[in-house]
mmCIF file of C-alpha atoms in Angstrom:
data_model
loop_
_atom_site.group_PDB
_atom_site.id
_atom_site.type_symbol
_atom_site.label_atom_id
_atom_site.label_comp_id
_atom_site.label_asym_id
_atom_site.label_seq_id
_atom_site.Cartn_x
_atom_site.Cartn_y
_atom_site.Cartn_z
ATOM 1 C CA MET G 28 31.266 3.489 4.489
ATOM 2 C CA SER G 29 30.869 1.545 7.690
ATOM 3 C CA ARG G 30 27.508 -0.188 8.225
ATOM 4 C CA SER G 31 28.050 -0.755 11.910
ATOM 5 C CA PRO G 32 25.342 0.905 14.077
ATOM 6 C CA PHE G 33 28.073 1.904 16.529
ATOM 7 C CA CYS G 34 30.263 3.721 13.979
ATOM 8 C CA PRO G 35 30.767 7.403 15.026
ATOM 9 C CA ALA G 36 30.500 8.474 11.361
ATOM 10 C CA LYS G 37 27.211 6.654 10.764
ATOM 11 C CA ASP G 38 25.067 9.803 10.420
ATOM 12 C CA GLN G 39 27.826 12.308 9.674
ATOM 13 C CA ILE G 40 27.964 14.229 6.378
ATOM 14 C CA CYS G 41 31.347 14.536 4.672
ATOM 15 C CA ARG G 42 32.255 18.175 4.010
ATOM 16 C CA ARG G 43 34.099 17.236 0.818
ATOM 17 C CA CYS G 44 31.677 14.993 -1.117
ATOM 18 C CA ARG G 45 28.513 15.750 0.934
ATOM 19 C CA LYS G 46 27.794 12.033 1.349
ATOM 20 C CA THR G 47 26.802 10.357 4.597
ATOM 21 C CA GLY G 48 28.767 7.753 6.555
ATOM 22 C CA HIS G 49 32.361 9.002 6.733
ATOM 23 C CA PHE G 50 34.507 11.982 7.704
ATOM 24 C CA GLU G 51 36.368 14.378 5.426
ATOM 25 C CA ASN G 52 39.856 13.128 6.386
ATOM 26 C CA VAL G 53 39.074 9.618 4.989
ATOM 27 C CA CYS G 54 37.119 10.765 1.925
ATOM 28 C CA ARG G 55 38.316 9.210 -1.337
ATOM 29 C CA LYS G 56 37.187 12.135 -3.474
ATOM 30 C CA GLN G 57 40.057 14.300 -4.695
ATOM 31 C CA PRO G 58 39.964 17.876 -3.312
ATOM 32 C CA GLU G 59 38.963 20.611 -5.731
ATOM 33 C CA SER G 60 41.663 22.785 -7.260
ATOM 34 C CA ARG G 61 42.275 26.108 -5.570
ATOM 35 C CA SER G 62 44.124 27.756 -8.410
ATOM 36 C CA SER G 63 41.699 30.676 -8.290
ATOM 37 C CA ALA G 64 42.685 31.557 -4.714
ATOM 38 C CA PRO G 65 44.772 34.735 -4.307
ATOM 39 C CA PRO G 66 48.542 34.133 -4.063
ATOM 40 C CA LYS G 67 50.137 34.146 -0.617
ATOM 41 C CA LYS G 68 53.011 36.425 0.374
ATOM 42 C CA VAL G 69 55.893 33.946 0.452
ATOM 43 C CA GLN G 70 59.483 33.783 -0.537
ATOM 44 C CA ILE G 71 59.519 32.783 -4.257
ATOM 45 C CA VAL G 72 62.558 31.108 -5.774
ATOM 46 C CA GLU G 73 62.985 30.145 -9.417
ATOM 47 C CA ASN G 74 65.295 27.651 -11.029
ATOM 48 C CA VAL G 75 68.481 29.417 -12.141
ATOM 49 C CA GLN G 76 71.773 28.583 -13.762
ATOM 50 C CA ASP G 77 74.676 27.641 -11.500
ATOM 51 C CA ASP G 78 76.779 30.584 -12.685
ATOM 52 C CA ILE G 79 74.443 33.049 -10.928
ATOM 53 C CA TYR G 80 75.708 31.942 -7.524
ATOM 54 C CA ASP G 81 79.308 33.138 -7.584
ATOM 55 C CA SER G 82 81.153 33.066 -4.303
ATOM 56 C CA PRO G 83 83.249 35.918 -2.879
ATOM 57 C CA GLN G 84 86.797 35.577 -1.610
ATOM 58 C CA PRO G 85 87.833 33.138 -0.261
ATOM 59 C CA THR G 86 86.609 31.046 -3.221
ATOM 60 C CA PRO G 87 85.158 27.742 -1.996
ATOM 61 C CA GLN G 88 85.729 24.398 -3.627
ATOM 62 C CA PRO G 89 83.177 23.510 -6.351
ATOM 63 C CA VAL G 90 80.256 21.610 -4.927
ATOM 64 C CA GLN G 91 77.903 19.502 -6.992
ATOM 65 C CA GLN G 92 74.330 20.845 -7.191
ATOM 66 C CA PRO G 93 72.174 18.642 -4.928
ATOM 67 C CA ASP G 94 69.503 16.454 -6.453
ATOM 68 C CA PRO G 95 66.208 18.362 -6.119
ATOM 69 C CA GLN G 96 64.391 15.075 -5.488
ATOM 70 C CA PRO G 97 64.604 13.598 -1.948
ATOM 71 C CA MET G 98 67.170 10.813 -1.712
ATOM 72 C CA THR G 99 66.662 7.720 0.398
ATOM 73 C CA HIS G 100 70.225 7.858 1.748
ATOM 74 C CA ARG G 101 69.869 11.357 3.234
ATOM 75 C CA THR G 102 70.143 11.637 6.990
ATOM 76 C CA ALA G 103 67.213 12.615 9.196
ATOM 77 C CA ALA G 104 68.644 16.138 9.571
ATOM 78 C CA GLU G 105 68.860 16.516 5.773
ATOM 79 C CA ARG G 106 65.254 15.346 5.323
ATOM 80 C CA LYS G 107 63.939 17.853 7.895
ATOM 81 C CA VAL G 108 61.596 20.421 6.385
ATOM 82 C CA TYR G 109 62.341 24.069 7.234
ATOM 83 C CA TYR G 110 59.584 26.653 7.064
ATOM 84 C CA THR G 111 59.785 30.370 6.381
ATOM 85 C CA PHE G 112 57.155 33.102 6.238
ATOM 86 C CA TYR G 113 57.212 36.833 5.588
ATOM 87 C CA THR G 114 54.074 38.975 5.978
ATOM 88 C CA GLY G 115 55.371 42.180 4.418
ATOM 89 C CA GLY G 116 55.726 44.182 7.653
ATOM 90 C CA ASN G 117 58.728 46.349 8.518
ATOM 91 C CA THR G 118 58.365 46.661 12.290
ATOM 92 C CA ASN G 119 60.986 44.024 13.156
ATOM 93 C CA VAL G 120 63.796 45.140 10.839
ATOM 94 C CA PHE G 121 67.275 45.090 12.370
ATOM 95 C CA ASP G 122 70.632 46.286 10.984
ATOM 96 C CA CYS G 123 72.839 43.219 11.062
ATOM 97 C CA THR G 124 76.543 43.004 10.191
ATOM 98 C CA VAL G 125 77.213 39.868 8.151
ATOM 99 C CA GLY G 126 80.800 39.164 7.176
ATOM 100 C CA GLY G 127 81.772 42.765 7.854
ATOM 101 C CA VAL G 128 78.961 44.159 5.676
ATOM 102 C CA LYS G 129 75.841 45.757 7.132
ATOM 103 C CA ILE G 130 72.473 44.639 5.742
ATOM 104 C CA ASP G 131 68.939 44.906 7.058
ATOM 105 C CA MET G 132 67.375 41.695 8.350
ATOM 106 C CA PHE G 133 63.767 40.995 9.261
ATOM 107 C CA ILE G 134 63.540 39.262 12.656
ATOM 108 C CA ASP G 135 61.177 36.348 12.063
ATOM 109 C CA SER G 136 60.505 34.076 15.045
ATOM 110 C CA GLY G 137 58.472 31.808 12.751
ATOM 111 C CA SER G 138 61.397 31.030 10.452
ATOM 112 C CA ASP G 139 63.613 28.006 11.088
ATOM 113 C CA VAL G 140 66.458 29.304 8.912
ATOM 114 C CA ASN G 141 68.239 32.518 7.914
ATOM 115 C CA LEU G 142 67.510 33.746 4.395
ATOM 116 C CA VAL G 143 69.324 36.227 2.129
ATOM 117 C CA THR G 144 67.874 37.330 -1.197
ATOM 118 C CA SER G 145 69.942 36.967 -4.338
ATOM 119 C CA ASP G 146 70.033 40.763 -4.750
ATOM 120 C CA ALA G 147 71.384 41.155 -1.220
ATOM 121 C CA TRP G 148 73.923 38.408 -1.908
ATOM 122 C CA GLU G 149 75.218 40.302 -4.945
ATOM 123 C CA LYS G 150 75.634 43.431 -2.816
ATOM 124 C CA LEU G 151 77.461 41.438 -0.150
ATOM 125 C CA LYS G 152 79.891 40.095 -2.747
ATOM 126 C CA ALA G 153 80.418 43.557 -4.204
ATOM 127 C CA GLN G 154 81.412 44.824 -0.753
ATOM 128 C CA GLN G 155 83.849 41.938 -0.195
ATOM 129 C CA VAL G 156 81.838 40.036 2.413
ATOM 130 C CA VAL G 157 83.960 37.651 4.479
ATOM 131 C CA VAL G 158 82.587 34.122 4.742
ATOM 132 C CA SER G 159 84.020 31.015 6.373
ATOM 133 C CA LYS G 160 82.172 28.530 4.190
ATOM 134 C CA CYS G 161 80.293 28.793 0.903
ATOM 135 C CA GLU G 162 78.549 26.105 -1.154
ATOM 136 C CA ARG G 163 76.199 25.784 -4.090
ATOM 137 C CA GLY G 164 72.712 24.476 -3.405
ATOM 138 C CA SER G 165 71.693 22.787 -0.183
ATOM 139 C CA SER G 166 70.428 19.439 0.979
ATOM 140 C CA LYS G 167 67.841 21.161 3.157
ATOM 141 C CA ILE G 168 64.193 21.180 2.134
ATOM 142 C CA LEU G 169 62.808 24.698 2.413
ATOM 143 C CA LYS G 170 59.084 25.429 2.194
ATOM 144 C CA ALA G 171 57.102 28.619 2.493
ATOM 145 C CA TYR G 172 54.461 28.686 5.179
ATOM 146 C CA ALA G 173 51.222 26.910 4.108
ATOM 147 C CA SER G 174 52.889 25.671 0.909
ATOM 148 C CA SER G 175 53.572 22.050 -0.021
ATOM 149 C CA GLU G 176 56.049 22.830 -2.817
ATOM 150 C CA PRO G 177 59.724 23.027 -1.771
ATOM 151 C CA LEU G 178 61.678 26.151 -2.680
ATOM 152 C CA THR G 179 64.878 26.054 -4.687
ATOM 153 C CA ILE G 180 67.966 27.097 -2.723
ATOM 154 C CA LEU G 181 70.771 28.632 -4.754
ATOM 155 C CA GLY G 182 73.428 28.139 -2.107
ATOM 156 C CA THR G 183 74.517 28.611 1.484
ATOM 157 C CA PHE G 184 77.262 30.494 3.300
ATOM 158 C CA GLN G 185 78.423 30.971 6.879
ATOM 159 C CA ALA G 186 79.583 34.266 8.356
ATOM 160 C CA GLU G 187 81.592 35.148 11.448
ATOM 161 C CA ILE G 188 78.516 35.041 13.702
ATOM 162 C CA ASN G 189 78.617 31.241 13.230
ATOM 163 C CA ALA G 190 75.260 31.122 11.491
ATOM 164 C CA GLU G 191 74.248 29.610 8.177
ATOM 165 C CA PHE G 192 72.448 31.732 5.556
ATOM 166 C CA LEU G 193 70.472 30.343 2.620
ATOM 167 C CA VAL G 194 70.494 32.390 -0.583
ATOM 168 C CA ILE G 195 67.296 32.500 -2.654
ATOM 169 C CA ARG G 196 66.308 34.472 -5.723
ATOM 170 C CA ASN G 197 63.644 37.196 -5.929
ATOM 171 C CA GLY G 198 62.982 37.036 -2.210
ATOM 172 C CA GLN G 199 60.992 39.796 -0.553
ATOM 173 C CA ARG G 200 63.140 40.239 2.554
ATOM 174 C CA ASN G 201 66.312 39.031 4.267
ATOM 175 C CA LEU G 202 65.152 36.952 7.226
ATOM 176 C CA LEU G 203 66.969 36.265 10.481
ATOM 177 C CA GLY G 204 65.452 33.092 11.892
ATOM 178 C CA ASP G 205 64.323 32.181 15.386
ATOM 179 C CA THR G 206 67.417 30.305 16.588
ATOM 180 C CA THR G 207 70.003 32.852 15.418
ATOM 181 C CA SER G 208 67.935 35.783 16.707
ATOM 182 C CA LYS G 209 67.838 34.235 20.185
ATOM 183 C CA GLU G 210 71.549 33.386 20.146
ATOM 184 C CA LEU G 211 72.404 37.002 19.278
ATOM 185 C CA GLY G 212 70.098 38.303 22.017
ATOM 186 C CA ILE G 213 67.916 40.179 19.520
ATOM 187 C CA LEU G 214 64.857 38.048 20.246
ATOM 188 C CA LYS G 215 64.014 37.256 23.864
ATOM 189 C CA ILE G 216 61.185 35.070 25.124
ATOM 190 C CA GLY G 217 59.917 35.645 28.680
ATOM 191 C CA LEU G 218 60.695 38.316 31.248
ATOM 192 C CA GLU G 219 62.532 38.417 34.547
ATOM 193 C CA SER G 220 59.920 39.639 37.001
ATOM 194 C CA ASN G 221 60.553 41.157 40.428
ATOM 195 C CA ARG G 222 64.274 41.435 39.683
ATOM 196 C CA VAL G 223 66.142 44.731 39.759
ATOM 197 C CA THR G 224 69.892 45.129 39.242
ATOM 198 C CA ASP G 225 72.233 48.026 39.914
ATOM 199 C CA ASP G 226 75.209 49.236 37.899
ATOM 200 C CA ASN G 227 77.341 46.363 39.191
ATOM 201 C CA ASN G 228 74.736 43.805 38.049
ATOM 202 C CA ARG G 229 74.057 42.818 41.653
ATOM 203 C CA VAL G 230 70.586 41.740 42.729
ATOM 204 C CA SER G 231 68.904 44.460 44.784
ATOM 205 C CA PRO G 232 67.286 43.665 48.165
ATOM 206 C CA PHE G 233 63.754 42.350 48.070
ATOM 207 C CA SER G 234 61.103 44.999 48.665
ATOM 208 C CA LYS G 235 59.455 45.226 52.080
ATOM 209 C CA ILE G 236 56.549 47.025 53.703
ATOM 210 C CA VAL G 237 58.152 49.978 55.430
ATOM 211 C CA ASP G 238 57.826 50.649 59.151
ATOM 212 C CA THR G 239 56.459 47.154 59.728
ATOM 213 C CA LYS G 240 57.971 44.268 61.657
ATOM 214 C CA VAL G 241 56.028 41.166 62.649
ATOM 215 C CA ARG G 242 56.446 38.882 65.629
ATOM 216 C CA ILE G 243 56.066 35.116 65.868
ATOM 217 C CA SER G 244 54.335 34.184 69.139
ATOM 218 C CA MET G 245 55.517 30.933 70.721
ATOM 219 C CA ASP G 246 54.058 28.752 73.473
ATOM 220 C CA PRO G 247 56.673 28.800 76.285
ATOM 221 C CA SER G 248 55.665 25.319 77.440
ATOM 222 C CA PHE G 249 57.315 23.789 74.363
ATOM 223 C CA THR G 250 60.983 22.865 74.501
ATOM 224 C CA PRO G 251 62.999 24.132 71.483
ATOM 225 C CA VAL G 252 63.937 21.389 69.050
ATOM 226 C CA PHE G 253 67.233 21.066 67.194
ATOM 227 C CA GLN G 254 66.932 18.939 64.052
ATOM 228 C CA PRO G 255 70.037 17.579 62.293
ATOM 229 C CA LEU G 256 71.178 18.347 58.777
ATOM 230 C CA ARG G 257 69.474 16.534 55.930
ATOM 231 C CA ARG G 258 72.120 15.688 53.373
ATOM 232 C CA ILE G 259 71.452 16.767 49.796
ATOM 233 C CA PRO G 260 72.775 14.986 46.687
ATOM 234 C CA ILE G 261 76.212 16.246 45.665
ATOM 235 C CA PRO G 262 75.053 17.136 42.098
ATOM 236 C CA LEU G 263 72.531 19.565 43.624
ATOM 237 C CA GLU G 264 75.002 21.413 45.846
ATOM 238 C CA GLY G 265 75.853 23.943 43.161
ATOM 239 C CA ALA G 266 72.207 24.850 42.580
ATOM 240 C CA VAL G 267 71.545 25.035 46.329
ATOM 241 C CA ASN G 268 74.520 27.364 46.802
ATOM 242 C CA GLN G 269 73.196 29.677 44.087
ATOM 243 C CA LYS G 270 69.773 29.819 45.760
ATOM 244 C CA LEU G 271 71.305 30.545 49.163
ATOM 245 C CA ASP G 272 73.510 33.285 47.715
ATOM 246 C CA GLU G 273 70.501 34.857 46.016
ATOM 247 C CA LEU G 274 68.486 34.843 49.251
ATOM 248 C CA LEU G 275 71.413 36.493 51.029
ATOM 249 C CA ARG G 276 71.795 39.202 48.393
ATOM 250 C CA ARG G 277 68.088 39.909 48.470
ATOM 251 C CA ASP G 278 68.122 40.372 52.257
ATOM 252 C CA ILE G 279 65.700 37.491 52.869
ATOM 253 C CA ILE G 280 68.036 35.391 55.024
ATOM 254 C CA GLU G 281 71.211 36.036 57.039
ATOM 255 C CA PRO G 282 73.861 33.850 58.696
ATOM 256 C CA LYS G 283 72.981 32.717 62.211
ATOM 257 C CA GLU G 284 75.571 33.689 64.821
ATOM 258 C CA GLY G 285 75.837 32.498 68.400
ATOM 259 C CA PRO G 286 73.894 29.736 70.177
ATOM 260 C CA ALA G 287 70.841 28.240 68.477
ATOM 261 C CA SER G 288 67.675 26.829 70.016
ATOM 262 C CA TRP G 289 65.097 26.191 67.302
ATOM 263 C CA VAL G 290 66.806 24.686 64.228
ATOM 264 C CA SER G 291 64.901 23.218 61.279
ATOM 265 C CA PRO G 292 66.279 21.237 58.306
ATOM 266 C CA LEU G 293 66.519 22.487 54.733
ATOM 267 C CA VAL G 294 64.594 20.521 52.108
ATOM 268 C CA VAL G 295 65.270 20.653 48.348
ATOM 269 C CA ALA G 296 62.258 20.190 46.077
ATOM 270 C CA ASN G 297 62.356 19.765 42.297
ATOM 271 C CA LYS G 298 60.223 22.121 40.204
ATOM 272 C CA ALA G 299 58.457 21.171 36.985
ATOM 273 C CA ASN G 300 60.811 23.320 34.865
ATOM 274 C CA GLY G 301 63.890 21.407 36.059
ATOM 275 C CA THR G 302 65.084 23.940 38.653
ATOM 276 C CA ILE G 303 64.935 23.525 42.424
ATOM 277 C CA ARG G 304 63.018 25.177 45.249
ATOM 278 C CA LEU G 305 64.462 25.572 48.732
ATOM 279 C CA CYS G 306 62.033 24.763 51.543
ATOM 280 C CA VAL G 307 62.403 24.616 55.314
ATOM 281 C CA ASP G 308 60.626 21.902 57.300
ATOM 282 C CA LEU G 309 58.959 23.970 60.041
ATOM 283 C CA ARG G 310 56.587 21.286 61.310
ATOM 284 C CA ARG G 311 58.182 21.073 64.749
ATOM 285 C CA VAL G 312 58.205 24.872 65.033
ATOM 286 C CA ASN G 313 54.550 25.051 63.983
ATOM 287 C CA GLN G 314 53.574 22.858 66.936
ATOM 288 C CA ALA G 315 54.724 25.608 69.304
ATOM 289 C CA VAL G 316 53.478 28.635 67.342
ATOM 290 C CA ILE G 317 50.548 30.524 68.883
ATOM 291 C CA ARG G 318 48.364 31.470 65.925
ATOM 292 C CA GLU G 319 46.754 34.885 65.661
ATOM 293 C CA ARG G 320 43.422 33.457 64.479
ATOM 294 C CA HIS G 321 42.848 36.469 62.271
ATOM 295 C CA PRO G 322 39.656 35.886 60.215
ATOM 296 C CA MET G 323 40.534 34.736 56.728
ATOM 297 C CA PRO G 324 38.340 35.902 53.823
ATOM 298 C CA VAL G 325 35.734 33.529 52.455
ATOM 299 C CA ILE G 326 36.089 33.269 48.698
ATOM 300 C CA ASP G 327 32.309 33.128 48.159
ATOM 301 C CA VAL G 328 31.884 36.435 50.000
ATOM 302 C CA VAL G 329 34.642 38.062 47.955
ATOM 303 C CA LEU G 330 33.129 36.855 44.681
ATOM 304 C CA ALA G 331 29.689 38.131 45.705
ATOM 305 C CA LYS G 332 31.080 41.685 45.911
ATOM 306 C CA ILE G 333 32.688 41.554 42.495
ATOM 307 C CA GLY G 334 31.126 42.412 39.164
ATOM 308 C CA ARG G 335 29.885 45.991 39.304
ATOM 309 C CA GLY G 336 32.839 47.513 37.480
ATOM 310 C CA LYS G 337 33.547 47.685 33.749
ATOM 311 C CA VAL G 338 37.345 48.021 33.880
ATOM 312 C CA TRP G 339 39.432 45.479 35.767
ATOM 313 C CA SER G 340 43.003 44.799 36.844
ATOM 314 C CA VAL G 341 44.240 41.752 38.727
ATOM 315 C CA LEU G 342 47.480 41.970 40.716
ATOM 316 C CA ASP G 343 49.494 39.013 41.985
ATOM 317 C CA VAL G 344 51.974 39.899 44.721
ATOM 318 C CA LYS G 345 55.221 38.046 44.081
ATOM 319 C CA ASP G 346 56.579 36.135 47.124
ATOM 320 C CA ALA G 347 54.109 38.074 49.256
ATOM 321 C CA PHE G 348 55.199 36.827 52.692
ATOM 322 C CA PHE G 349 58.751 38.091 52.120
ATOM 323 C CA LEU G 350 57.394 41.660 52.116
ATOM 324 C CA LEU G 351 57.055 41.450 55.919
ATOM 325 C CA GLU G 352 60.214 41.814 57.996
ATOM 326 C CA LEU G 353 60.598 39.795 61.207
ATOM 327 C CA GLU G 354 61.513 41.198 64.601
ATOM 328 C CA GLU G 355 64.990 40.341 65.848
ATOM 329 C CA GLU G 356 63.825 37.781 68.444
ATOM 330 C CA SER G 357 61.513 36.018 65.999
ATOM 331 C CA ARG G 358 64.333 35.390 63.523
ATOM 332 C CA ASN G 359 65.953 32.799 65.811
ATOM 333 C CA ILE G 360 62.755 30.729 65.701
ATOM 334 C CA VAL G 361 63.086 30.211 61.940
ATOM 335 C CA THR G 362 66.759 29.227 61.904
ATOM 336 C CA PHE G 363 67.604 26.401 59.491
ATOM 337 C CA ILE G 364 70.648 24.229 58.925
ATOM 338 C CA THR G 365 72.444 23.696 55.597
ATOM 339 C CA HIS G 366 75.666 22.090 54.408
ATOM 340 C CA ARG G 367 77.187 25.593 54.688
ATOM 341 C CA GLY G 368 76.092 26.210 58.268
ATOM 342 C CA LEU G 369 73.139 27.920 59.994
ATOM 343 C CA TYR G 370 70.985 30.670 58.498
ATOM 344 C CA ARG G 371 67.847 32.407 59.706
ATOM 345 C CA PHE G 372 65.037 34.218 57.940
ATOM 346 C CA LYS G 373 64.823 38.003 58.121
ATOM 347 C CA ARG G 374 61.440 37.925 56.398
ATOM 348 C CA LEU G 375 58.232 36.039 57.124
ATOM 349 C CA PRO G 376 58.897 32.544 55.697
ATOM 350 C CA PHE G 377 56.608 30.309 53.714
ATOM 351 C CA GLY G 378 55.635 27.154 55.608
ATOM 352 C CA LEU G 379 55.053 28.917 58.923
ATOM 353 C CA VAL G 380 51.551 28.038 60.138
ATOM 354 C CA SER G 381 50.707 31.612 61.151
ATOM 355 C CA ALA G 382 52.173 33.296 58.029
ATOM 356 C CA PRO G 383 48.890 33.505 56.036
ATOM 357 C CA GLU G 384 47.040 35.048 58.997
ATOM 358 C CA ILE G 385 49.808 37.566 59.661
ATOM 359 C CA PHE G 386 49.951 38.617 56.023
ATOM 360 C CA GLN G 387 46.164 38.787 55.671
ATOM 361 C CA ARG G 388 45.919 41.005 58.774
ATOM 362 C CA LYS G 389 48.523 43.386 57.378
ATOM 363 C CA ILE G 390 46.973 43.633 53.935
ATOM 364 C CA ASP G 391 43.572 44.215 55.550
ATOM 365 C CA GLU G 392 45.054 47.199 57.365
ATOM 366 C CA ILE G 393 46.663 48.611 54.212
ATOM 367 C CA LEU G 394 43.654 48.274 51.874
ATOM 368 C CA ALA G 395 40.826 48.766 54.375
ATOM 369 C CA ASP G 396 39.849 52.244 53.109
ATOM 370 C CA CYS G 397 40.317 51.505 49.400
ATOM 371 C CA GLU G 398 37.020 51.448 47.534
ATOM 372 C CA GLY G 399 36.563 49.105 44.579
ATOM 373 C CA ILE G 400 39.475 46.887 45.618
ATOM 374 C CA TYR G 401 39.090 43.238 46.638
ATOM 375 C CA TRP G 402 41.798 40.916 47.884
ATOM 376 C CA TYR G 403 42.452 37.391 49.010
ATOM 377 C CA LEU G 404 45.954 36.958 50.449
ATOM 378 C CA ASP G 405 48.328 37.884 47.583
ATOM 379 C CA ASP G 406 45.643 38.243 44.864
ATOM 380 C CA ILE G 407 44.257 41.773 44.502
ATOM 381 C CA GLY G 408 41.468 42.882 42.155
ATOM 382 C CA VAL G 409 40.798 46.504 41.183
ATOM 383 C CA GLU G 410 37.600 47.562 39.407
ATOM 384 C CA GLY G 411 36.155 50.802 38.131
ATOM 385 C CA SER G 412 33.143 51.953 36.160
ATOM 386 C CA THR G 413 35.467 54.044 33.940
ATOM 387 C CA ILE G 414 39.143 53.940 33.045
ATOM 388 C CA GLU G 415 39.760 57.116 35.039
ATOM 389 C CA GLU G 416 38.101 55.712 38.148
ATOM 390 C CA HIS G 417 39.947 52.424 37.758
ATOM 391 C CA ASP G 418 43.339 54.130 37.390
ATOM 392 C CA ALA G 419 42.712 56.326 40.429
ATOM 393 C CA ARG G 420 41.881 53.281 42.551
ATOM 394 C CA LEU G 421 44.878 51.388 41.183
ATOM 395 C CA GLU G 422 47.185 54.173 42.365
ATOM 396 C CA LYS G 423 45.998 53.598 45.943
ATOM 397 C CA VAL G 424 47.312 50.016 45.955
ATOM 398 C CA ASP G 425 50.686 50.940 47.413
ATOM 399 C CA PHE G 426 52.520 48.806 49.925
#
């Protein structure tokens, strides 16, 4: 126990020994036994004789049973601890073909490895399962979730899906682990939003507000400015080409034909997830744009109107400005230059100084008569005192 008056544990009571002056994680008292606690649902494996694990054809070469105790000369990969957990549910069961034999596997995103029970292994052998590699034991350390005792692995085998399976005895369920499930496409993390494909797997055009075209007003006293190409690093050209092709397929940009007056440079920005974002430097264009000066909402006023409902939905309009199509003459103003030539926007671009005002004016017109709906640019809130009222109001939010 520290006697310093500045020690943070000076007046703290240890939850293990109930003494004052230290924390539980540095307490020298041994924790009490929890043998009376109910057993957890885990994969249980017992020590068995080597002759239980008999391999199917082709017969592998005999492999010495690995030492159950950790060895100092094992590599870092061999010393890695793999965890597995099965809760007893049957909602994620999938029929999987392993070595030409169909067995049911439980898709477990919390498991680091693929497991097959000894009973299932016997059935696989009886049905002449085809394996590319088969060995007794394993150098891996396998533990059940929340357990400190390693499980005994009878053996491992690899099937034609290029995945390794660990065979255990008296297991509750065959488990297909996180990595293999993702590689097979059975388990997917994340969704592709605002992306619709047709039968030819081509990206469909980006949605737009029908019967609406907006105009960019320019001050005629300004002389159009042509800005030269800004070179991009050669390693990024492939990614830039993919972005340009996607914008073309989605009807957001189009090639610029004929003479050009206003031309702005393309800028490539790195995103936090490692991908890139294409931007256009419209600062020179913005100097000549005549803004609409449409009143923008004050966030404090919007928040003051919120809070009377009991059921809520919050909508975030994806790439909101692209919903507005530009008039033909306004498209030449937002022409930009790339290593592939000139393109121009067909939709209202981000970075244009008047874009927020134009979009806010349009959304004000669309949602003006909608009760219980509040919005600030591309964020829309819908409230209702009941679910029925909320759903009815939500149906009115239609662009």
